[in-house]
Coordinates of C-alpha atoms in Angstrom, one line a residue:
Chain A
M412 CA -17.4 15.1 -48.2
A413 CA -17.9 17.0 -45.0
A414 CA -19.6 14.0 -43.4
A415 CA -16.6 11.8 -44.4
A416 CA -14.2 14.3 -42.8
A417 CA -16.3 14.5 -39.7
A418 CA -16.1 10.7 -39.3
H419 CA -12.4 11.0 -38.8
E420 CA -12.6 13.9 -36.4
P421 CA -11.5 12.6 -33.0
E422 CA -13.9 13.2 -30.1
V423 CA -12.3 15.6 -27.6
I424 CA -12.8 14.5 -24.0
R425 CA -11.7 16.6 -21.0
D426 CA -13.3 14.9 -18.1
K427 CA -11.9 11.8 -16.4
A428 CA -15.2 10.1 -15.8
A429 CA -16.4 10.8 -19.3
M430 CA -13.1 9.4 -20.7
R431 CA -13.5 6.2 -18.7
A432 CA -17.2 5.8 -19.7
W433 CA -16.2 6.4 -23.4
S434 CA -13.6 3.7 -23.1
R435 CA -16.0 1.2 -21.5
R436 CA -18.6 1.7 -24.2
R437 CA -16.0 0.9 -26.8
R438 CA -15.0 -2.3 -25.0
A439 CA -18.6 -3.2 -24.6
E440 CA -18.9 -2.9 -28.4
G441 CA -16.1 -5.5 -28.7
K442 CA -13.4 -3.0 -29.6
A443 CA -9.9 -3.0 -28.2
V444 CA -8.9 0.4 -26.7
A445 CA -5.3 1.3 -27.7
F446 CA -3.7 4.3 -25.9
V447 CA -1.0 6.7 -26.9
P448 CA -0.1 9.1 -24.1
T449 CA 1.6 12.3 -25.2
M450 CA 2.4 15.8 -24.0
G451 CA 1.2 17.3 -27.2
F452 CA 3.0 19.5 -29.9
L453 CA 2.8 16.4 -32.0
H454 CA 5.2 15.4 -34.7
D455 CA 5.6 12.4 -37.0
G456 CA 7.1 10.4 -34.2
H457 CA 3.9 10.7 -32.3
L458 CA 1.8 9.8 -35.3
S459 CA 3.9 6.7 -35.8
L460 CA 2.8 5.7 -32.3
V461 CA -0.8 5.9 -33.5
S462 CA 0.0 3.7 -36.4
A463 CA 1.7 1.2 -34.1
A464 CA -1.4 1.3 -31.9
V465 CA -3.6 0.3 -34.8
A466 CA -1.1 -2.3 -36.0
A467 CA -0.9 -3.9 -32.5
A468 CA -4.6 -4.6 -32.2
A469 CA -5.7 -8.0 -33.5
G470 CA -9.2 -6.8 -34.3
P471 CA -11.4 -3.7 -34.2
V472 CA -9.6 -1.0 -32.2
S473 CA -10.4 2.5 -30.9
V474 CA -7.3 4.6 -30.5
V475 CA -7.2 7.2 -27.7
V476 CA -4.4 9.9 -27.7
S477 CA -3.9 11.9 -24.5
I478 CA -2.4 15.4 -24.5
Y479 CA -1.3 16.5 -21.1
V480 CA 1.9 18.2 -20.0
N481 CA 2.5 16.5 -16.7
P482 CA 3.9 18.9 -14.0
S483 CA 5.0 16.2 -11.7
Q484 CA 7.7 14.9 -14.1
F485 CA 9.4 18.3 -14.3
A486 CA 11.7 19.7 -11.6
P487 CA 11.2 23.4 -10.9
T488 CA 14.4 24.1 -12.7
E489 CA 13.2 22.4 -15.9
D490 CA 11.2 23.5 -18.9
F491 CA 7.6 22.9 -17.7
A492 CA 6.6 26.5 -18.3
T493 CA 8.1 26.7 -21.8
Y494 CA 7.2 23.2 -23.0
P495 CA 5.8 23.9 -26.5
S496 CA 2.1 23.4 -27.2
D497 CA -0.3 23.7 -30.2
F498 CA -3.6 22.1 -29.5
A499 CA -5.3 23.1 -32.7
G500 CA -2.4 21.9 -34.7
D501 CA -2.3 18.6 -32.7
L502 CA -6.0 18.0 -33.4
R503 CA -5.6 18.6 -37.1
K504 CA -2.7 16.2 -37.3
L505 CA -4.6 13.5 -35.4
A506 CA -7.7 14.0 -37.5
A507 CA -5.6 13.7 -40.6
T508 CA -4.5 10.2 -39.6
G509 CA -8.1 9.0 -39.8
A510 CA -7.1 6.6 -37.0
V511 CA -7.8 8.4 -33.8
A512 CA -11.2 8.0 -32.1
A513 CA -10.7 10.2 -29.1
V514 CA -8.3 12.8 -27.7
F515 CA -8.2 13.0 -23.9
C516 CA -7.0 16.5 -22.8
P517 CA -7.8 17.0 -19.1
P518 CA -7.2 20.5 -17.7
D519 CA -5.5 18.9 -14.7
L520 CA -5.0 15.4 -13.4
Y521 CA -4.0 16.0 -9.8
V522 CA -5.9 16.9 -6.7
R523 CA -4.4 20.2 -5.5
G524 CA -4.2 21.3 -1.9
S525 CA -4.5 24.8 -0.4
A526 CA -1.8 27.2 -1.5
G527 CA 0.8 28.0 1.2
H528 CA 0.6 24.5 2.5
P529 CA 3.4 22.9 0.5
T530 CA 4.0 19.2 1.0
A531 CA 7.5 18.0 1.1
S532 CA 8.2 14.8 -0.7
A533 CA 9.5 11.8 1.2
S534 CA 11.2 10.5 -2.0
G535 CA 14.6 11.7 -1.0
G536 CA 13.5 15.3 -0.8
A537 CA 12.8 15.5 -4.6
A538 CA 10.1 18.0 -5.5
S539 CA 8.5 18.6 -8.9
C540 CA 6.6 21.5 -10.4
L541 CA 3.4 19.9 -8.9
E542 CA 4.8 20.3 -5.4
E543 CA 6.3 23.7 -6.1
A544 CA 2.9 25.1 -7.2
G545 CA 2.0 26.0 -3.7
G546 CA 1.1 22.9 -1.8
H547 CA -1.1 20.1 -3.0
A548 CA -3.1 17.2 -1.8
H549 CA -1.8 14.6 -4.2
E550 CA 0.7 12.5 -2.3
T551 CA 0.8 9.0 -3.9
W552 CA 3.9 8.2 -6.0
I553 CA 5.0 5.2 -7.9
R554 CA 8.7 4.5 -8.2
V555 CA 10.5 1.9 -10.2
E556 CA 13.4 1.9 -7.9
Q557 CA 16.2 0.3 -9.9
L558 CA 15.4 1.3 -13.5
E559 CA 14.8 4.9 -12.5
K560 CA 18.4 5.2 -11.4
G561 CA 21.1 6.4 -13.6
L562 CA 20.9 7.8 -17.2
C563 CA 18.2 10.4 -17.2
G564 CA 17.3 9.7 -13.6
S565 CA 20.6 11.1 -12.4
S566 CA 20.1 14.6 -13.8
R567 CA 16.3 14.5 -13.5
P568 CA 15.5 13.3 -10.0
V569 CA 11.7 13.5 -10.1
F570 CA 11.3 12.6 -13.8
F571 CA 10.5 8.9 -13.6
R572 CA 8.5 9.1 -10.4
G573 CA 6.3 11.7 -12.2
V574 CA 6.1 9.6 -15.4
A575 CA 5.2 6.3 -13.7
T576 CA 2.6 8.0 -11.5
V577 CA 0.9 9.9 -14.3
V578 CA 0.9 6.9 -16.6
A579 CA -0.7 4.8 -13.9
K580 CA -3.4 7.5 -13.5
L581 CA -4.0 7.6 -17.2
F582 CA -4.1 3.8 -17.4
N583 CA -6.8 3.8 -14.7
I584 CA -8.8 6.5 -16.5
V585 CA -8.5 5.3 -20.1
E586 CA -8.4 1.6 -19.2
P587 CA -6.7 0.5 -22.4
G588 CA -5.8 -3.0 -23.4
I589 CA -2.8 -1.7 -25.4
A590 CA -0.5 1.3 -24.8
V591 CA 2.3 2.6 -27.0
F592 CA 5.5 4.3 -26.0
G593 CA 8.3 5.6 -28.1
K594 CA 11.7 4.0 -27.7
K595 CA 13.5 7.3 -28.2
D596 CA 12.8 7.7 -24.4
Y597 CA 14.3 4.3 -23.9
Q598 CA 14.6 4.4 -20.1
Q599 CA 11.0 5.7 -19.8
W600 CA 9.8 2.8 -22.0
R601 CA 11.7 0.3 -19.8
V602 CA 10.3 1.9 -16.6
I603 CA 6.8 1.7 -17.9
C604 CA 7.2 -2.0 -18.9
R605 CA 8.5 -2.8 -15.5
M606 CA 5.8 -0.9 -13.7
V607 CA 3.1 -2.7 -15.7
R608 CA 4.6 -6.1 -14.9
D609 CA 5.2 -5.4 -11.2
L610 CA 1.7 -3.8 -10.6
D611 CA -0.1 -6.3 -12.8
F612 CA -1.7 -3.8 -15.1
A613 CA -3.6 -5.8 -17.7
I614 CA -2.1 -3.8 -20.5
E615 CA 0.1 -4.8 -23.4
I616 CA 2.9 -2.3 -23.8
I617 CA 4.2 -1.7 -27.3
G618 CA 7.6 0.0 -27.8
S619 CA 7.8 1.9 -31.0
E620 CA 11.0 2.7 -32.9
I621 CA 12.5 6.2 -33.2
V622 CA 11.4 8.3 -36.1
R623 CA 14.0 10.6 -37.6
E624 CA 14.0 13.7 -39.7
A625 CA 15.5 13.3 -43.2
D626 CA 18.8 14.7 -41.9
G627 CA 18.9 12.1 -39.1
L628 CA 17.7 14.2 -36.1
A629 CA 15.4 12.2 -34.0
M630 CA 12.0 13.8 -33.8
S631 CA 11.2 15.6 -30.6
S632 CA 8.8 18.3 -29.5
R633 CA 11.8 20.1 -28.0
N634 CA 13.5 20.4 -31.4
V635 CA 11.4 23.5 -32.0
H636 CA 13.6 25.4 -29.5
L637 CA 16.8 24.7 -31.5
S638 CA 18.2 27.5 -33.6
C639 CA 19.3 26.5 -37.1
E640 CA 22.9 26.5 -36.0
E641 CA 22.1 24.4 -32.9
R642 CA 20.1 22.0 -34.9
E643 CA 23.1 21.5 -37.3
K644 CA 25.3 20.8 -34.3
A645 CA 22.7 18.4 -32.8
L646 CA 23.1 16.2 -35.8
S647 CA 26.4 15.1 -34.2
I648 CA 24.2 12.8 -31.9
S649 CA 22.9 10.7 -34.7
R650 CA 26.2 10.8 -36.6
S651 CA 28.1 9.6 -33.5
L652 CA 25.6 6.9 -32.9
V653 CA 25.8 5.6 -36.5
N654 CA 29.6 5.6 -36.2
A655 CA 29.4 3.8 -32.9
R656 CA 27.1 1.1 -34.3
T657 CA 29.3 0.6 -37.3
S658 CA 32.3 0.3 -35.0
V659 CA 30.6 -2.4 -32.9
L660 CA 29.4 -4.3 -36.0
N661 CA 33.0 -4.2 -37.3
G662 CA 34.2 -6.0 -34.1
N663 CA 35.0 -3.3 -31.6
N664 CA 33.5 -4.4 -28.3
H665 CA 35.3 -2.0 -26.0
G666 CA 32.5 0.0 -24.4
Q667 CA 34.7 2.8 -23.0
Q668 CA 36.4 3.4 -26.3
I669 CA 33.1 3.7 -28.1
K670 CA 31.7 6.1 -25.4
D671 CA 34.8 8.2 -25.6
Q672 CA 34.4 8.6 -29.3
I673 CA 30.8 9.7 -29.0
V674 CA 31.7 12.2 -26.2
Q675 CA 34.5 13.6 -28.5
T676 CA 32.1 14.0 -31.5
L677 CA 29.4 15.7 -29.4
T678 CA 31.9 18.0 -27.7
E679 CA 33.6 19.0 -30.9
A680 CA 30.2 19.9 -32.3
G681 CA 29.6 22.2 -29.4
G682 CA 27.3 20.0 -27.4
Q683 CA 27.5 19.7 -23.6
V684 CA 27.3 16.0 -22.8
D685 CA 25.0 15.0 -19.9
Y686 CA 25.8 11.3 -20.3
V687 CA 26.8 8.7 -22.8
E688 CA 26.2 5.2 -21.5
I689 CA 26.1 1.7 -23.0
V690 CA 23.7 -0.5 -21.0
E691 CA 22.0 -3.9 -21.1
Q692 CA 18.7 -3.5 -22.9
E693 CA 16.5 -4.9 -20.2
S694 CA 18.2 -4.1 -16.9
L695 CA 19.9 -0.8 -18.0
T696 CA 23.0 -1.9 -16.1
P697 CA 26.3 -0.7 -17.7
V698 CA 28.0 -2.9 -20.1
E699 CA 31.8 -2.7 -20.4
R700 CA 32.3 -5.4 -23.0
I701 CA 29.6 -5.3 -25.7
D702 CA 29.0 -9.0 -25.9
R703 CA 25.2 -9.0 -25.4
P704 CA 22.2 -7.0 -26.6
A705 CA 22.9 -3.5 -25.5
V706 CA 21.8 0.0 -26.2
I707 CA 23.7 3.3 -26.3
C708 CA 21.9 6.1 -24.5
V709 CA 22.9 9.7 -24.9
A710 CA 21.7 13.0 -23.5
A711 CA 23.3 16.3 -24.4
W712 CA 22.6 20.0 -24.3
F713 CA 22.7 22.1 -27.5
G714 CA 22.1 25.7 -26.5
K715 CA 19.3 25.7 -23.9
V716 CA 17.8 22.4 -25.2
R717 CA 18.5 19.1 -23.5
L718 CA 17.9 16.4 -26.1
I719 CA 17.2 13.5 -23.8
C720 CA 17.7 9.9 -24.1
W721 CA 18.5 9.8 -27.8
N722 CA 19.5 6.3 -28.4
F723 CA 20.4 3.9 -31.0
W724 CA 20.4 0.1 -31.0
V725 CA 23.7 -1.7 -30.7
I726 CA 23.0 -5.3 -31.7
K727 CA 25.0 -8.2 -30.4
R728 CA 28.1 -8.5 -32.5
S729 CA 28.1 -11.4 -34.9
K730 CA 31.1 -13.7 -34.4
Chain B
M1227 CA -29.0 -30.8 0.4
A1228 CA -25.6 -31.4 -1.0
A1229 CA -26.4 -29.5 -4.1
A1230 CA -27.7 -26.5 -2.1
A1231 CA -24.5 -26.5 -0.1
A1232 CA -22.4 -26.8 -3.2
A1233 CA -24.1 -23.7 -4.6
H1234 CA -22.6 -21.7 -1.8
E1235 CA -19.1 -23.1 -2.2
P1236 CA -16.8 -20.4 -3.4
E1237 CA -14.7 -21.1 -6.5
V1238 CA -11.0 -21.3 -5.5
I1239 CA -8.7 -19.4 -8.0
R1240 CA -4.9 -19.5 -7.7
D1241 CA -3.9 -17.9 -11.0
K1242 CA -3.8 -14.2 -11.8
A1243 CA -5.0 -14.5 -15.3
A1244 CA -7.8 -16.9 -14.3
M1245 CA -8.9 -14.5 -11.6
R1246 CA -9.1 -11.5 -14.0
A1247 CA -11.0 -13.5 -16.6
W1248 CA -13.4 -14.7 -13.9
S1249 CA -14.0 -11.2 -12.8
R1250 CA -14.5 -9.9 -16.4
R1251 CA -17.1 -12.7 -17.0
R1252 CA -19.1 -11.6 -13.9
R1253 CA -19.0 -8.0 -15.1
A1254 CA -20.1 -9.0 -18.6
E1255 CA -23.1 -10.7 -16.9
G1256 CA -24.0 -7.4 -15.4
K1257 CA -22.8 -8.1 -11.9
A1258 CA -20.7 -5.8 -9.7
V1259 CA -17.5 -7.4 -8.4
A1260 CA -16.9 -6.5 -4.7
F1261 CA -13.6 -7.4 -3.3
V1262 CA -12.4 -8.2 0.3
P1263 CA -8.6 -8.5 0.5
T1264 CA -7.4 -10.5 3.6
M1265 CA -4.4 -12.3 4.9
G1266 CA -6.5 -15.3 5.9
F1267 CA -7.1 -16.9 9.4
L1268 CA -10.5 -15.4 9.1
H1269 CA -12.7 -14.2 12.0
D1270 CA -16.0 -12.6 12.3
G1271 CA -14.4 -9.2 11.6
H1272 CA -13.5 -10.5 8.1
L1273 CA -16.9 -12.0 7.6
S1274 CA -18.5 -8.6 8.4
L1275 CA -16.4 -7.2 5.5
V1276 CA -18.1 -9.7 3.3
S1277 CA -21.5 -8.6 4.5
A1278 CA -20.5 -5.0 3.9
A1279 CA -19.5 -5.9 0.4
V1280 CA -22.9 -7.4 -0.3
A1281 CA -24.6 -4.4 1.3
A1282 CA -22.6 -1.8 -0.7
A1283 CA -23.6 -3.2 -4.1
A1284 CA -26.7 -1.5 -5.6
G1285 CA -27.7 -4.6 -7.6
P1286 CA -26.4 -8.1 -8.3
V1287 CA -22.9 -8.7 -6.9
S1288 CA -20.2 -11.3 -7.0
V1289 CA -18.0 -11.1 -3.9
V1290 CA -14.3 -12.1 -4.2
V1291 CA -12.2 -12.7 -1.1
S1292 CA -8.4 -12.9 -1.5
I1293 CA -6.2 -14.7 1.0
Y1294 CA -2.6 -13.8 0.7
V1295 CA 0.0 -13.1 3.4
N1296 CA 1.9 -10.3 1.7
P1297 CA 5.7 -10.5 2.4
S1298 CA 6.4 -7.0 1.3
Q1299 CA 4.5 -5.4 4.2
F1300 CA 6.5 -7.2 6.9
A1301 CA 9.9 -6.1 8.0
P1302 CA 12.4 -9.0 8.5
T1303 CA 12.0 -8.5 12.2
E1304 CA 8.3 -8.9 12.1
D1305 CA 5.9 -11.9 12.3
F1306 CA 5.7 -12.9 8.6
A1307 CA 6.9 -16.4 9.3
T1308 CA 4.5 -16.9 12.2
Y1309 CA 1.5 -15.2 10.8
P1310 CA -1.3 -17.7 11.5
S1311 CA -3.1 -19.5 8.7
D1312 CA -5.9 -22.0 8.3
F1313 CA -6.9 -22.3 4.7
A1314 CA -9.4 -25.1 5.2
G1315 CA -11.1 -23.3 8.0
D1316 CA -11.2 -20.1 6.1
L1317 CA -12.9 -21.8 3.1
R1318 CA -15.5 -23.3 5.5
K1319 CA -16.3 -20.0 7.0
L1320 CA -16.5 -18.2 3.7
A1321 CA -18.8 -21.0 2.3
A1322 CA -21.0 -20.7 5.4
T1323 CA -21.7 -17.1 4.6
G1324 CA -23.3 -18.2 1.4
A1325 CA -22.2 -14.8 0.0
V1326 CA -18.7 -15.5 -1.4
A1327 CA -18.4 -16.4 -5.1
A1328 CA -14.7 -16.8 -5.4
V1329 CA -11.6 -17.0 -3.2
F1330 CA -8.4 -15.8 -4.8
C1331 CA -5.4 -17.4 -3.1
P1332 CA -2.3 -17.0 -5.3
P1333 CA 0.9 -18.9 -4.3
D1334 CA 2.9 -15.7 -4.8
L1335 CA 2.2 -12.3 -6.3
Y1336 CA 5.7 -11.0 -7.0
V1337 CA 8.3 -11.6 -9.7
R1338 CA 11.3 -12.9 -7.9
G1339 CA 14.9 -12.4 -8.9
S1340 CA 17.8 -14.8 -8.6
A1341 CA 18.9 -15.6 -5.1
G1342 CA 22.1 -14.0 -3.9
H1343 CA 21.3 -10.9 -5.9
P1344 CA 19.6 -8.8 -3.3
T1345 CA 18.1 -5.5 -4.4
A1346 CA 18.4 -2.6 -2.0
S1347 CA 15.4 -0.4 -1.7
A1348 CA 15.6 3.2 -2.6
S1349 CA 12.8 4.0 -0.2
G1350 CA 15.0 5.3 2.6
G1351 CA 16.8 2.0 2.8
A1352 CA 13.7 0.2 4.1
A1353 CA 13.6 -3.5 3.2
S1354 CA 10.8 -6.0 3.7
C1355 CA 10.6 -9.8 3.8
L1356 CA 10.3 -9.8 0.1
E1357 CA 13.7 -8.1 -0.4
E1358 CA 15.3 -10.2 2.4
A1359 CA 14.3 -13.4 0.7
G1360 CA 17.4 -13.4 -1.4
G1361 CA 17.0 -10.8 -4.1
H1362 CA 14.1 -10.2 -6.4
A1363 CA 13.1 -8.6 -9.6
H1364 CA 10.0 -6.8 -8.3
E1365 CA 11.1 -3.1 -7.9
T1366 CA 8.0 -1.0 -8.2
W1367 CA 6.6 0.5 -5.1
I1368 CA 3.7 2.8 -4.3
R1369 CA 4.0 5.2 -1.4
V1370 CA 1.3 7.5 0.1
E1371 CA 3.9 9.8 1.4
Q1372 CA 2.1 11.9 4.0
L1373 CA -0.5 9.4 5.4
E1374 CA 2.1 6.6 5.7
K1375 CA 4.1 8.7 8.2
G1376 CA 3.5 8.5 11.9
L1377 CA 1.3 6.1 13.9
C1378 CA 2.0 2.5 12.6
G1379 CA 4.3 3.9 9.9
S1380 CA 6.9 5.0 12.6
S1381 CA 7.5 1.5 14.0
R1382 CA 6.7 -0.4 10.8
P1383 CA 8.8 1.4 8.0
V1384 CA 7.9 -0.9 5.1
F1385 CA 4.3 -1.6 6.1
F1386 CA 2.3 0.9 4.1
R1387 CA 4.5 0.7 1.1
G1388 CA 3.9 -3.0 1.0
V1389 CA 0.2 -2.6 1.7
A1390 CA -0.4 0.0 -1.0
T1391 CA 1.6 -1.9 -3.6
V1392 CA 0.0 -5.3 -3.0
V1393 CA -3.5 -3.7 -2.9
A1394 CA -2.8 -2.0 -6.2
K1395 CA -1.7 -5.3 -7.7
L1396 CA -4.8 -7.1 -6.4
F1397 CA -7.0 -4.3 -7.7
N1398 CA -5.4 -4.7 -11.2
I1399 CA -5.9 -8.5 -11.0
V1400 CA -9.4 -8.6 -9.5
E1401 CA -10.6 -5.4 -11.2
P1402 CA -13.4 -4.8 -8.7
G1403 CA -15.9 -2.0 -8.6
I1404 CA -16.1 -2.1 -4.8
A1405 CA -13.5 -3.0 -2.2
V1406 CA -14.0 -3.3 1.5
F1407 CA -11.4 -2.6 4.3
G1408 CA -11.8 -2.7 8.0
K1409 CA -11.5 0.5 10.0
K1410 CA -9.6 -1.4 12.8
D1411 CA -6.6 -0.7 10.7
Y1412 CA -7.5 2.9 10.5
Q1413 CA -4.4 4.3 9.0
Q1414 CA -4.3 1.5 6.4
W1415 CA -7.9 2.4 5.4
R1416 CA -7.0 6.0 5.0
V1417 CA -3.9 5.2 3.0
I1418 CA -5.9 3.0 0.6
C1419 CA -8.6 5.7 0.1
R1420 CA -5.9 8.2 -0.7
M1421 CA -4.1 5.9 -3.1
V1422 CA -7.4 5.2 -4.9
R1423 CA -8.1 8.9 -5.2
D1424 CA -4.6 9.9 -6.3
L1425 CA -4.1 7.1 -8.8
D1426 CA -7.7 7.3 -10.2
F1427 CA -8.6 3.7 -9.5
A1428 CA -12.3 3.3 -10.5
I1429 CA -13.1 1.6 -7.3
E1430 CA -15.4 2.6 -4.4
I1431 CA -13.7 2.0 -1.1
I1432 CA -16.0 1.0 1.8
G1433 CA -14.7 1.3 5.4
S1434 CA -16.2 -1.3 7.7
E1435 CA -16.6 -0.8 11.4
I1436 CA -14.6 -2.7 14.0
V1437 CA -16.1 -6.0 15.2
R1438 CA -15.4 -6.9 18.8
E1439 CA -15.5 -10.0 20.9
A1440 CA -18.2 -10.2 23.6
D1441 CA -15.6 -9.0 26.2
G1442 CA -14.6 -5.9 24.0
L1443 CA -11.4 -7.2 22.4
A1444 CA -11.3 -6.1 18.8
M1445 CA -11.2 -9.1 16.5
S1446 CA -7.8 -9.8 15.0
S1447 CA -6.0 -12.8 13.5
R1448 CA -3.1 -12.1 15.8
N1449 CA -5.3 -12.6 18.9
V1450 CA -4.7 -16.3 18.6
H1451 CA -1.1 -15.7 19.8
L1452 CA -2.3 -14.2 23.1
S1453 CA -2.2 -16.3 26.2
C1454 CA -5.3 -16.2 28.4
E1455 CA -3.5 -13.9 30.8
E1456 CA -2.3 -11.6 28.0
R1457 CA -5.7 -11.5 26.5
E1458 CA -7.2 -10.4 29.8
K1459 CA -4.6 -7.6 30.0
A1460 CA -5.3 -6.6 26.4
L1461 CA -8.8 -5.7 27.3
S1462 CA -7.3 -2.6 28.8
I1463 CA -7.2 -1.2 25.2
S1464 CA -10.9 -1.2 24.7
R1465 CA -11.6 -0.3 28.3
S1466 CA -9.3 2.8 28.1
L1467 CA -10.8 3.8 24.8
V1468 CA -14.3 3.6 26.1
N1469 CA -13.2 5.7 29.1
A1470 CA -11.6 8.2 26.8
R1471 CA -14.6 8.5 24.6
T1472 CA -16.8 9.1 27.7
S1473 CA -14.4 11.7 28.9
V1474 CA -14.6 13.6 25.6
L1475 CA -18.4 13.3 25.4
N1476 CA -18.5 14.8 29.0
G1477 CA -16.6 17.8 27.8
N1478 CA -12.9 17.0 28.2
N1479 CA -11.1 18.2 25.1
H1480 CA -7.5 18.1 26.3
G1481 CA -5.9 15.7 24.0
Q1482 CA -2.7 15.2 26.0
Q1483 CA -4.7 14.5 29.2
I1484 CA -6.8 11.9 27.5
K1485 CA -3.7 10.3 25.9
D1486 CA -2.0 10.2 29.3
Q1487 CA -4.9 8.4 30.8
I1488 CA -4.9 5.7 28.1
V1489 CA -1.1 5.2 28.4
Q1490 CA -1.5 4.8 32.2
T1491 CA -4.3 2.3 31.8
L1492 CA -2.4 0.2 29.3
T1493 CA 0.9 0.3 31.3
E1494 CA -0.8 -0.6 34.5
A1495 CA -2.3 -3.6 32.7
G1496 CA 1.2 -4.7 31.7
G1497 CA 1.1 -3.6 28.1
Q1498 CA 4.0 -1.9 26.4
V1499 CA 2.7 1.1 24.5
D1500 CA 3.9 1.7 20.9
Y1501 CA 1.8 4.8 20.5
V1502 CA -1.3 6.5 21.6
E1503 CA -2.3 9.4 19.3
I1504 CA -5.4 11.5 18.7
V1505 CA -5.5 12.6 15.1
E1506 CA -7.8 14.2 12.6
Q1507 CA -9.9 11.6 10.8
E1508 CA -8.9 12.4 7.3
S1509 CA -5.4 13.9 7.4
L1510 CA -4.2 11.9 10.4
T1511 CA -2.5 15.0 11.7
P1512 CA -2.3 15.2 15.5
V1513 CA -5.1 17.1 17.3
E1514 CA -4.3 18.8 20.6
R1515 CA -7.7 20.2 21.3
I1516 CA -10.5 17.8 20.4
D1517 CA -12.8 20.3 18.7
R1518 CA -13.3 18.4 15.4
P1519 CA -13.9 14.9 14.2
A1520 CA -10.9 12.9 15.5
V1521 CA -9.9 9.3 16.1
I1522 CA -7.8 7.8 18.8
C1523 CA -5.2 5.3 17.5
V1524 CA -3.5 2.9 19.8
A1525 CA -0.8 0.3 19.2
A1526 CA 0.6 -1.7 22.1
W1527 CA 2.4 -4.9 22.8
F1528 CA 1.0 -7.6 25.1
G1529 CA 3.6 -10.4 25.4
K1530 CA 5.0 -11.0 21.9
V1531 CA 1.8 -9.7 20.2
R1532 CA 1.6 -6.2 18.8
L1533 CA -2.0 -5.3 18.6
I1534 CA -1.9 -2.7 15.9
C1535 CA -4.0 0.3 15.3
W1536 CA -6.8 -0.5 17.6
N1537 CA -9.0 2.5 17.5
F1538 CA -12.2 4.0 18.6
W1539 CA -14.1 7.0 17.2
V1540 CA -14.1 10.2 19.2
I1541 CA -16.9 12.2 17.9
K1542 CA -16.9 16.0 17.9
R1543 CA -18.1 17.1 21.3
S1544 CA -21.6 18.6 21.3
K1545 CA -21.7 22.1 22.8

């Protein structure tokens, strides 16, 4: 029995070169490498990405999950320092899936410079927790200049720059043929798809649907910071989105009216709205009249927790 | 004899997917893939990059040369439209080396958008010939934010953004283990090295030394645009750099004095100086006192031709 359990235990890899060599060995054996990047503190949403990775491969597949809290996607004012972690728990959960071959958990992914020699960013003066850490030598940034604007990009100016850059680094280290991202972070998923297309990464990107708790709350590592009361209030997000969808399906195509209703629901529940937007699914440009495939994106604060980019599909209204 | 000649004829590949598949087949056969990106109109400087590619490989190697004039590294005011080309001649020269296995010459590398829907760049408002072409869908840009500043970056605001981005695309298509760049374009070489380090590309970058004509003029595709008289005047660049080097080796470590001498020589020859800088070899930060490994970088106009980034090593003065 012990041997059977050990067979499912993922290999833990901390070194970039070792990770790349591992991946190349798998490919040489004829296996696809499917990659699930995470920041850890895993929940069933993450585990559904692992299932999606297995399902996406046409033949034998080795699934790699990375766990790395990326400093460059957090502004100094954000929650990098308090981002939750539980490495032992994460490993247990991944082992229990029986589907994860390796866990990549590098101590750091960036070349750091000498302290006291901070490097200002040329990207409109935006700086992340990487830059704030006392100067660094990393200076290459990838920006997806249209899709990074608006929605989460407005209130989190370094976020998508940091995400695109670290994902490109991870792609170059893990060298997967498939990578899976959750659609809960809808804008992030679109940014990654665009980057892969524009930079010709030979990687198939899979977008995986939102996984919700029984009560409707979308799963997120940040939910752990919600008090019972805040959590109850946060259910107003899914509730308002369900109502909005019903409204659209019933023939209401007035974007502003639908957004106003969501804002009202969230505000009445005690949430502080960052944004409520209805946008085209591919371009993320605002839609005023809902007459094409669109998505509603919501970000709101409940207590000290910003529940980002919770979204819900609005399908094209049938005529 | 015809068969022997045919054996040296490089395979011409125009399609991205075909190029990647070709490269993967070579690697599966146990060959290293060494890559020489060019914009065509090849001269002996380019051919020396091919030799460097062969020399850099420890074992069997397949050399790929790309020929692609990249619109995104030219500003609309620059010479994209008049950049010289001679595809048939290039192929002949590459075949004659007997060392090139494939030539990658894609018709275009970017996803274009609909005309009349121009996309403004978020990179400080800089726009290239790609953006000017009437709107496009490509929107992902790589910037090496410190090294792209100064020197050629000052007068060519989109240049290094375009170079870094197209090189990353080519790397993802050709998937080489080795890539060779000429040190004539010194800042470009440093930008690429930094990008490769920061984004974890698994590629060894080789810097290849400048190749000069018998009279001292560094080889460049743009030399073809020089009149006889301008060419004669342009020799002032190599002459002034040789003198500067001699001066340093003889004990002069006053950066400003050496730069002044070069500017004077170039101006007296009828050149219009863009910049003359003495910088640290790795960081490209200006050096006032030449007491460490440094490089002199010069860009100047002779007639309508900007001879960029011509440089010459200044070694650390022996004591």
